[in-house]
Coordinates of C-alpha atoms in Angstrom, one line a residue:
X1 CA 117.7 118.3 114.6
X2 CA 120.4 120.3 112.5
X3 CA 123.8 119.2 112.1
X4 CA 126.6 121.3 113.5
X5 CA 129.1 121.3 111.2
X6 CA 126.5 121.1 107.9
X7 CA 123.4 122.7 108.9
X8 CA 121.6 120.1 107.7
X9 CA 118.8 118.4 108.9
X10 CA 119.9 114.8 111.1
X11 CA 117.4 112.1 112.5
X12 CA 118.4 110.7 116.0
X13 CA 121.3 108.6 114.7
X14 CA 123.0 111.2 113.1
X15 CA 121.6 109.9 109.2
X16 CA 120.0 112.6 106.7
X17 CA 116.5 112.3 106.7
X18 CA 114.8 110.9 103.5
X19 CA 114.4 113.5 101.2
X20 CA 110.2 114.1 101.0
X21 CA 109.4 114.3 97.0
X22 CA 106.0 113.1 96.8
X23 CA 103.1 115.7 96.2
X24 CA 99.6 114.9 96.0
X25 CA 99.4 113.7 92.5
X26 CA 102.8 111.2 93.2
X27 CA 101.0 109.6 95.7
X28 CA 97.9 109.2 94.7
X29 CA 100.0 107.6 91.2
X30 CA 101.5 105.4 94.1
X31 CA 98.5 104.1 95.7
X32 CA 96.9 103.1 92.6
X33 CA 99.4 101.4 91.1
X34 CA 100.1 99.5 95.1
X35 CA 96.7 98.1 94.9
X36 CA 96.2 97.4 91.5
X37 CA 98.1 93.8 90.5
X38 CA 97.4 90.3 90.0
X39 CA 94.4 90.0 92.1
X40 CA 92.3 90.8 89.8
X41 CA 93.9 89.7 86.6
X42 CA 94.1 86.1 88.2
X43 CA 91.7 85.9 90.5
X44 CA 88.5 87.2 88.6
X45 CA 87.5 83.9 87.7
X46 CA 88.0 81.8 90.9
X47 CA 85.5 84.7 92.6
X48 CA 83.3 83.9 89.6
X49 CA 83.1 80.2 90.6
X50 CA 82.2 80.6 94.4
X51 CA 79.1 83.5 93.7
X52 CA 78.5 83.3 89.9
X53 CA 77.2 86.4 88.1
X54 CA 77.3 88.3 91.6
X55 CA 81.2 88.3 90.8
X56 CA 81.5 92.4 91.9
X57 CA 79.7 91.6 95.0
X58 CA 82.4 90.2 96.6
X59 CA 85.3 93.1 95.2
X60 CA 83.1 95.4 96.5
X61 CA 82.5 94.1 99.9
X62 CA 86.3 93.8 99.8
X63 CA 86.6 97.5 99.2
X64 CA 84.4 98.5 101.9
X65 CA 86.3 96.2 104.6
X66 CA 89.7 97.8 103.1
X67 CA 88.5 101.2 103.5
X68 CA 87.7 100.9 106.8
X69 CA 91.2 100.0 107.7
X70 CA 92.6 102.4 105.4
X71 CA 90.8 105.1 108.1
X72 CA 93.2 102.9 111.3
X73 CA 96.2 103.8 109.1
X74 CA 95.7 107.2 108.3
X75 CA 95.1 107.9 111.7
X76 CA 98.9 106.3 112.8
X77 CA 100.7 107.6 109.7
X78 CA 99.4 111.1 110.8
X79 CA 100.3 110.4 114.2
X80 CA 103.2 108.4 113.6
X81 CA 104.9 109.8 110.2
X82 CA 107.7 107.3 110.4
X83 CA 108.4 104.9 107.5
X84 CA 107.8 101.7 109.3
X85 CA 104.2 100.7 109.1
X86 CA 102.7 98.0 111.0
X87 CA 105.6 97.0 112.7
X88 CA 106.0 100.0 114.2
X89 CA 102.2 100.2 115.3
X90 CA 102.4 97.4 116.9
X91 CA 105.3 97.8 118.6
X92 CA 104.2 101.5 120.1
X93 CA 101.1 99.4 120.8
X94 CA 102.1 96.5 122.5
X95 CA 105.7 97.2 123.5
X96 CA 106.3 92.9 123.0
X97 CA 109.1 92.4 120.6
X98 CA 108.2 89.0 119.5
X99 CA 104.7 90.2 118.6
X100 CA 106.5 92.9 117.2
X101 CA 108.8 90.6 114.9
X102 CA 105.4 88.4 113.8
X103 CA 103.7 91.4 112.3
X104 CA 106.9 92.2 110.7
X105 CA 107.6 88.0 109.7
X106 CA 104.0 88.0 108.7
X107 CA 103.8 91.1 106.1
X108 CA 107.1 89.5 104.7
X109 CA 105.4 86.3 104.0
X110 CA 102.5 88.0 102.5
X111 CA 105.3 89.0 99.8
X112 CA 106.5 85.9 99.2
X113 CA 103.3 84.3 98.6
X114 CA 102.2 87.1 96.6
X115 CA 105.0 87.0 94.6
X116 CA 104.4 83.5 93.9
X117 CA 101.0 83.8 93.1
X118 CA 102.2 86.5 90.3
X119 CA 104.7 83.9 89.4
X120 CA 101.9 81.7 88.6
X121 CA 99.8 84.0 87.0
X122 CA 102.8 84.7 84.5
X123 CA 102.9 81.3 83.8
X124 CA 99.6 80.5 82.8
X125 CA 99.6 83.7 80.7
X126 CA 103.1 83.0 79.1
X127 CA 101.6 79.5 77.8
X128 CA 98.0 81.3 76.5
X129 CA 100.3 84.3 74.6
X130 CA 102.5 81.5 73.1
X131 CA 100.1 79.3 72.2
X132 CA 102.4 75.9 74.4
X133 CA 100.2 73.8 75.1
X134 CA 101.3 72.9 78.8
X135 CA 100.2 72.4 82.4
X136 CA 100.8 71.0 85.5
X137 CA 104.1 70.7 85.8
X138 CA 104.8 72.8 82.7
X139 CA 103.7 75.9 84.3
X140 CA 105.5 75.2 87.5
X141 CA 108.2 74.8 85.7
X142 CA 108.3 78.1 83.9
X143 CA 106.7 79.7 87.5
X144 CA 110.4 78.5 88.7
X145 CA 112.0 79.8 86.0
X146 CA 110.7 83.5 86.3
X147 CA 111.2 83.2 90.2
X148 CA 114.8 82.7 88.9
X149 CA 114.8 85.8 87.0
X150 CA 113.6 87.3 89.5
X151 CA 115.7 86.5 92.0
X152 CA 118.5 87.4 89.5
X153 CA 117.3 90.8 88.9
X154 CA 117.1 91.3 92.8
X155 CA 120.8 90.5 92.9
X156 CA 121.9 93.2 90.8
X157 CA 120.1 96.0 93.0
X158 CA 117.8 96.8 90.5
X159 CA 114.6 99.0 92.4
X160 CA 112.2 100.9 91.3
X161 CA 111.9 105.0 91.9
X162 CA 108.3 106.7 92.3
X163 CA 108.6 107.6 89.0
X164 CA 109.0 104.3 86.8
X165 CA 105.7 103.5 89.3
X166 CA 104.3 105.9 87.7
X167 CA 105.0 104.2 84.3
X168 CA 104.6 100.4 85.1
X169 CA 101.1 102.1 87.2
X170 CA 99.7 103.1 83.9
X171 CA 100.6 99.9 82.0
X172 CA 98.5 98.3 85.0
X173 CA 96.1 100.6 84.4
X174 CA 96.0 100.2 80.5
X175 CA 95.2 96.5 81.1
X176 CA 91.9 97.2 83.1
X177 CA 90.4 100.2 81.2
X178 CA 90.7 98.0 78.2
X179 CA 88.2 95.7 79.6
X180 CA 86.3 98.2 81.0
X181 CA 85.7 99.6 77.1
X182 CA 85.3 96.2 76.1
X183 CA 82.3 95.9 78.6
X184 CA 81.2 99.9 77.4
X185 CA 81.2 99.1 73.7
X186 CA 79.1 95.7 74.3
X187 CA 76.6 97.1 76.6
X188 CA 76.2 100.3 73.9
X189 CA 76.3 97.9 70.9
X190 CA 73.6 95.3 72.7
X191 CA 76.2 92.6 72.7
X192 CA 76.5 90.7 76.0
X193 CA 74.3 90.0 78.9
X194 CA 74.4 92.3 81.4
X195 CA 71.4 90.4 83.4
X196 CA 73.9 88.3 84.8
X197 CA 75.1 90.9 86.9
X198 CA 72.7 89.9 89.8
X199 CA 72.2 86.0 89.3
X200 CA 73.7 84.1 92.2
X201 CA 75.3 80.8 91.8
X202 CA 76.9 79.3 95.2
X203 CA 76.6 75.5 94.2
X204 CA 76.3 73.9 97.5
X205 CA 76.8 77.0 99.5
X206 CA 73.7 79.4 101.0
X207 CA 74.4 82.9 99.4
X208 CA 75.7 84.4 102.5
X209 CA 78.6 81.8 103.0
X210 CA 79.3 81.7 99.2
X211 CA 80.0 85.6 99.1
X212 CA 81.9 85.2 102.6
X213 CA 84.2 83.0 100.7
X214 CA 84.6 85.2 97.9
X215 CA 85.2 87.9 99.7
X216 CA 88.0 86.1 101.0
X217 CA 89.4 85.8 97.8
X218 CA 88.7 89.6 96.5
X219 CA 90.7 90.9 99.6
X220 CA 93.8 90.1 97.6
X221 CA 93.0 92.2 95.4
X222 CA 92.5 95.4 97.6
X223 CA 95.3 94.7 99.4
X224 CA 98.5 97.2 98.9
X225 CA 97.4 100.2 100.3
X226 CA 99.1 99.7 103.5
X227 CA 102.2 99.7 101.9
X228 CA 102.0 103.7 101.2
X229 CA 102.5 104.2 105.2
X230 CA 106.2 103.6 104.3
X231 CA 106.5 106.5 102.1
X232 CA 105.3 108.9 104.5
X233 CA 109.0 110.2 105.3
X234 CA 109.5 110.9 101.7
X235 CA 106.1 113.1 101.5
X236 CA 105.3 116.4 101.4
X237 CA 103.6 117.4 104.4
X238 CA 101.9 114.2 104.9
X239 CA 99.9 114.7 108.2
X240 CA 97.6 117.0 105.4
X241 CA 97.3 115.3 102.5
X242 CA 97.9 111.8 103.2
X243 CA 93.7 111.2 104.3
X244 CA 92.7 112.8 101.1
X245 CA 95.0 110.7 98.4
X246 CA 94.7 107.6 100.0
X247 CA 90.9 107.7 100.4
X248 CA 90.8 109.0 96.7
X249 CA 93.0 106.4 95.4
X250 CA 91.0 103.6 97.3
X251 CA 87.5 104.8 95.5
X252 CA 89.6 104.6 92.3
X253 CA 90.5 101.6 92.2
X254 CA 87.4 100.3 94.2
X255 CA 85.5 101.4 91.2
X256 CA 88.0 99.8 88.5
X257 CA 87.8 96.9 90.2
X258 CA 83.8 96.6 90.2
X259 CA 83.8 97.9 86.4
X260 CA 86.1 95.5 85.5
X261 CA 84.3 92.6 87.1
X262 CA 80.8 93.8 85.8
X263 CA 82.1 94.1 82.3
X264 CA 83.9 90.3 82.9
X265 CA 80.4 88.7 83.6
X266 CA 78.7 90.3 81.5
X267 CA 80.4 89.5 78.2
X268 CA 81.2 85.8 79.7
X269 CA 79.3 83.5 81.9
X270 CA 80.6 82.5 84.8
X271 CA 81.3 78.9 84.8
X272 CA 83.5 79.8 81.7
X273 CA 85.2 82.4 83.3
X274 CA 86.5 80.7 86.1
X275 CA 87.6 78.0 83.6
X276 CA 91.1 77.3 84.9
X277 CA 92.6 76.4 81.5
X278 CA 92.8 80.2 80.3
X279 CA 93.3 83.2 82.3
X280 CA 89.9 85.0 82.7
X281 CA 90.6 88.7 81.5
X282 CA 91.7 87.1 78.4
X283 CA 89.1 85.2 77.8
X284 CA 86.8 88.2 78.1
X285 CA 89.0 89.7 75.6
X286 CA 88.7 87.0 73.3
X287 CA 84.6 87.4 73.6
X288 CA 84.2 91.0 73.4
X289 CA 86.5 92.0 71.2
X290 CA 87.6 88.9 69.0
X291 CA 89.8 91.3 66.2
X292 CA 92.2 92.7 69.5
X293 CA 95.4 91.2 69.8
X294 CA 95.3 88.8 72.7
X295 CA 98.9 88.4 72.2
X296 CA 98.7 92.8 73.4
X297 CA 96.9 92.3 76.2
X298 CA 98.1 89.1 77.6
X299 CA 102.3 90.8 77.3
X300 CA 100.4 93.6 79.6
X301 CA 98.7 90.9 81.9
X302 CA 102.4 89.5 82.2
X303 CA 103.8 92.7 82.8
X304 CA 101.4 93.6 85.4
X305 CA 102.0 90.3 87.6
X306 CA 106.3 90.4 86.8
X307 CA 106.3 94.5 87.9
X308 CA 104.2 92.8 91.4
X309 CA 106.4 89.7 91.7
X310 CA 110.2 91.5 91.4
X311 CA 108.3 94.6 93.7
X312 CA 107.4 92.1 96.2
X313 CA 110.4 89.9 96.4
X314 CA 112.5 93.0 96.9
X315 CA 110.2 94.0 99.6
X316 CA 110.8 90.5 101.2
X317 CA 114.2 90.0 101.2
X318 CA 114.8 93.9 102.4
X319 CA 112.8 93.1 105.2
X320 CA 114.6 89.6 106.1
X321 CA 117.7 91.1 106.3
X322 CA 116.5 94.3 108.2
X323 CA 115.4 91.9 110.8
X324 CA 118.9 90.0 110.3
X325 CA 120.8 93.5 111.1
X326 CA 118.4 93.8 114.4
X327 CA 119.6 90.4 115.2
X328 CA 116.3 88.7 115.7
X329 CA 117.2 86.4 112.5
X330 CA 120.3 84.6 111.8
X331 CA 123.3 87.2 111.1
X332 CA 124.0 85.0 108.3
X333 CA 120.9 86.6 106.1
X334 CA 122.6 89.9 106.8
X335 CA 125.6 89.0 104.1
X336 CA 125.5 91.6 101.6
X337 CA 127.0 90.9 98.3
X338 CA 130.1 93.2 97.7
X339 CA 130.1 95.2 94.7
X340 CA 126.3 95.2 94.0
X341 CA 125.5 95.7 97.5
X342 CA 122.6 93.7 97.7
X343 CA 121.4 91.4 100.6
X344 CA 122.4 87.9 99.0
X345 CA 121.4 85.7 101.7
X346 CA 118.2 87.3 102.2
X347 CA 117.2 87.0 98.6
X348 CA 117.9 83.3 98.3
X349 CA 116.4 82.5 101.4
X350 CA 113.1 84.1 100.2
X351 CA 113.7 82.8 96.6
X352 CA 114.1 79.3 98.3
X353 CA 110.4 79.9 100.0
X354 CA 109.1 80.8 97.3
X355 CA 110.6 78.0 95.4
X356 CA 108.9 75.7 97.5
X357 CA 105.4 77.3 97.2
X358 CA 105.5 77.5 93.9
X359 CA 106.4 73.6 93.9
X360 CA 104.3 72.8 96.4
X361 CA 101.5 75.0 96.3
X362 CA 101.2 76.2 92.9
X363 CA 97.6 77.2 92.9
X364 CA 96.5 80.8 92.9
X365 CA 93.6 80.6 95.0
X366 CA 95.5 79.0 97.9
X367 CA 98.4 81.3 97.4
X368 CA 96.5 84.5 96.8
X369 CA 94.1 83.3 99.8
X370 CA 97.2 83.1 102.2
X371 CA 98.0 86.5 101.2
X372 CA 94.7 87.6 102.2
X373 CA 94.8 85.6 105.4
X374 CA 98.3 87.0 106.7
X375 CA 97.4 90.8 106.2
X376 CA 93.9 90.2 107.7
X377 CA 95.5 89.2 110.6
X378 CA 97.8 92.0 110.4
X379 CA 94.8 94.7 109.9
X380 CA 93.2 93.0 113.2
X381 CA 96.3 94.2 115.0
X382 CA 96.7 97.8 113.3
X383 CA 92.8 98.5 113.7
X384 CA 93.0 97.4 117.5
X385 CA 96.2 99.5 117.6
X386 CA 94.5 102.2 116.6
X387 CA 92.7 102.0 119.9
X388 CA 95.2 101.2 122.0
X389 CA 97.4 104.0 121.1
X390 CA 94.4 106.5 122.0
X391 CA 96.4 106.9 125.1
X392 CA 99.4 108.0 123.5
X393 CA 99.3 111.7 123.1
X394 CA 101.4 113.9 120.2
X395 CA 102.0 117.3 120.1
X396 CA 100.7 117.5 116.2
X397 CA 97.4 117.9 114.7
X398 CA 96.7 114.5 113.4
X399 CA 93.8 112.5 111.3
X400 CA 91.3 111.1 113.9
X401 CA 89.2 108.0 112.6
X402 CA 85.4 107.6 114.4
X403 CA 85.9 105.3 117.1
X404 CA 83.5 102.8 115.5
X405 CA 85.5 102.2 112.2
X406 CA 88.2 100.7 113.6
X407 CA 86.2 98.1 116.0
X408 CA 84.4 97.3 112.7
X409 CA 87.5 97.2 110.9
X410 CA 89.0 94.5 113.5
X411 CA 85.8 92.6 113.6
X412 CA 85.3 92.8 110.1
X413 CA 89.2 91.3 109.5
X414 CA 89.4 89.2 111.8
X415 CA 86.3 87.2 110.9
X416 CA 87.4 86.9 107.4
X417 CA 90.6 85.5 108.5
X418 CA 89.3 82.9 110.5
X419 CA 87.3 79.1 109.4
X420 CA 84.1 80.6 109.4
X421 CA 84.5 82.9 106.7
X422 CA 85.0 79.7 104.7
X423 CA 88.6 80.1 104.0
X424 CA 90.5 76.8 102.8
X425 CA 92.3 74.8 105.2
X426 CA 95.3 74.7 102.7
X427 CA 96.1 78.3 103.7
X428 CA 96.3 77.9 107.3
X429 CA 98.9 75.1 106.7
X430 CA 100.6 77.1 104.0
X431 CA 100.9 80.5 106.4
X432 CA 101.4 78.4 110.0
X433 CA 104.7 76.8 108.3
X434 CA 105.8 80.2 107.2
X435 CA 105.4 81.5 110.1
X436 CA 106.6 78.7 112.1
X437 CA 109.8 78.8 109.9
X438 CA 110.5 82.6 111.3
X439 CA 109.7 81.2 115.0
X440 CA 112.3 78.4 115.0
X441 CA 114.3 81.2 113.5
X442 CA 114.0 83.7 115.9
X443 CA 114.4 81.3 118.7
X444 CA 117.9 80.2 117.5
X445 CA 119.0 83.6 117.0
X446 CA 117.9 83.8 120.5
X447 CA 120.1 81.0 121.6
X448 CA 123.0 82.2 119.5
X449 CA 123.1 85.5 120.9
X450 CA 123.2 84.4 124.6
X451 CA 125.7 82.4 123.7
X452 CA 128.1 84.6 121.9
X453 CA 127.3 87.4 124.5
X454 CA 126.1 89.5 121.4
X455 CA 123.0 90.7 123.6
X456 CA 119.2 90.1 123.8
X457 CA 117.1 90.5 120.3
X458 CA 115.5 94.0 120.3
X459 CA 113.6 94.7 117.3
X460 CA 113.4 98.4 116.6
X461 CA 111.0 98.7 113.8
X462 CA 112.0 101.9 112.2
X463 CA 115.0 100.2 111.1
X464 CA 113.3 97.9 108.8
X465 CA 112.6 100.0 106.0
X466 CA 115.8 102.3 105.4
X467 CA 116.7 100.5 101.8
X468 CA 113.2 98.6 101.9
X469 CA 111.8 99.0 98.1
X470 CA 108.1 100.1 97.6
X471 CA 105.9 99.0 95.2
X472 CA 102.3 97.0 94.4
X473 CA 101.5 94.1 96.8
X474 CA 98.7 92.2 94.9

């Protein structure tokens, strides 16, 4: 609609529309760098341990399982242009608020954890670059520290626009092709063994339930993709060119990922890649090419995981105080800090969980795992969205996904979030209690709102993401 007095275009409440800046070549820039992260800068050699030389398997089964839910998406965000994501699937879905409000609790928790899992990663890097030889509570301490930092950052408002993505993308990038010519230049110069690319090596595991449990571990690393369903108000006609980029920018990084990986085992055997004592890409850069400076690529490695934890914790605390402005949390993590403007009490209420993960938790397996686990449970619900909203007719031409992708696609994610895919007990506990935090919130908010007469809690989803940054997941 057009306002009267401007002649400017309005949305329903009377705000300007976002303004739509991203072309083809933005997005795809956008994509890329969403996906690409700390999965597989920290989480390369934990996949190593659970399959052995087979590391790639695993990414790549991750990929295909991604990709199949990336077809559910692009048939809502066609459909449903709005930047709001899974919440707002669900919601046209289901029509259940509380349902509604877990999706939405959920993919916030995923950026907490994620962001702790980066705040580990840092850690372990920060002591290999300096040469301090700590652990244990060393690195928790310093994971604290940078959470801090983080969280301080956060305060002062600082975002980031789609063009210093593009920038802190290509330092993410830089990272990965390096090992990728590292693996080149060995496998050209006869350095390395590339035969154990297809050795197996489960330990007590049969092969099948070794690489389900690695895959586990490998979604993290494909995980981000979703994300670029918010920016769908802010693209250029994205009904036509969303299906392209974000199938293009999937195979990218797919493909980086396996090369990566490939190049990884290849140049270092797997039970010393997955030694815990020294992050794994730097070890591979340490054994292919010994003259590099490690002190280079590990400040990159660090960058990668910082630009993922301060994207993710902004993501996070936007989103708790979103749902603290649709009164379905306390009104209390709705304070906004005057002069910066920023969402105080939402930022140290997710600083505090992610304090306590880090403290608690620590490990990136079981962090990164949990991750995985909470946005496989929300791609069940988007892929059987995707059916259920068949009903719901629009006037537009939209991107229509074969029927069969999306029952795979919730098959396929929903095993892998449950036991049987072999996933740790530890990250049921970990995401239950997060979850079960936003629950005993919710239901007070409940009580406090019949009380004050301030109304029942209706979650509108397309309010979550007005101020909401965007920016890599994993």
């Amino acid at each position: 609609m057009a306002s009267a007095q401007t002649g400017e275009e309005t949305t329903t409440d009377g705000q300007p529309p976002l303004k739509r800046v991203m072309g083809p070549g933005l997005l795809l820039l956008f994509i890329v760098g969403d996906v690409l992260g700390t999965g597989i800068y920290a989480l390369t050699g934990t996949v190593a341990a659970e399959v052995g030389g087979v590391v790639w398997l695993p990414f790549l089964i991750a990929f295909v399982v991604a990709l199949i839910t990336a077809f559910s998406y692009l048939e809502l965000v066609t459909k449903y242009p709005q930047a709001a994501g899974a919440a707002l699937y669900t919601h046209k879905a289901f029509g259940i608020h509380f349902v509604t409000f877990l999706v939405a609790f959920a993919v916030m928790s995923s950026g907490i954890t994620s962001a702790s899992t980066a705040a580990r990663a840092f850690s372990e890097n920060a002591a290999e670059v300096f040469e301090v030889d700590i652990n244990g509570w060393g690195i928790t301490f310093i994971g604290l520290g940078f959470m801090a930092l983080v969280a301080a950052v956060n305060l002062r408002g600082v975002g980031e626009s789609v063009k210093s993505n593009v920038v802190l993308t290509c330092v993410e990038l830089s990272g990965l092709l390096i090992i990728i010519g590292i693996g080149a230049w060995a496998l050209f110069g006869g350095d390395g063994d590339f035969g154990r690319v297809t050795e197996f090596d489960t330990g007590d595991k049969g092969v099948l339930a070794g690489v389900i449990a690695a895959t586990g571990l490998a979604f993290f690393a494909m995980v981000g993709f979703e994300d670029s369903v918010n920016m769908a108000e802010e693209t250029k006609e994205p009904r036509r060119i969303f299906p392209k980029v974000l199938l293009t920018g999937l195979l990218i990084t797919g493909l980086i990922y396996v090369l990566v990986s490939v190049s990884a085992i290849a140049l270092v055997p797997a039970d010393q890649l997955s030694d815990p004592d020294t992050p794994p890409l730097l070890r591979v850069v340490e054994a292919g090419a010994p003259d590099f400076p490690l002190s280079l690529f590990g400040v990159i490695t660090m960058f990668a995981v910082a630009n993922t934890a301060l994207i993710n914790m902004l993501m996070a605390s936007r989103l708790v105080y979103g749902l603290a402005r649709e009164r379905v949390l306390p009104p209390l993590l709705g304070r906004v800090l005057p002069g910066r403007r920023t969402p105080w009490t939402a930022i140290l209420f997710t600083t505090l969980l992610a304090f306590g993960l880090i403290t608690f938790v620590g490990e990136v397996p079981a962090l990164g795992g949990t991750t995985a686990l909470l946005l496989l449970v929300v791609f069940t619900v988007v892929n059987v969205a995707v059916l259920v909203l068949r009903k719901d007719r629009v006037d537009a031409d939209h991107f229509r996904t074969p029927t069969v992708l999306p029952v795979v696609g919730a098959l396929a994610c929903g095993f892998l979030a449950t036991p049987f895919s072999g996933r740790a007990a530890e990250q049921y506990r970990i995401a239950g209690i997060l979850l079960a935090i936003g629950v005993v919130l919710w239901l007070v908010t409940v009580a406090v709102n019949k009380r004050t007469g301030a109304g029942p809690a209706v979650l509108d989803p397309t309010h979550l993401s007005g101020d909401a940054p965007h920016g890599p997941r994993n």
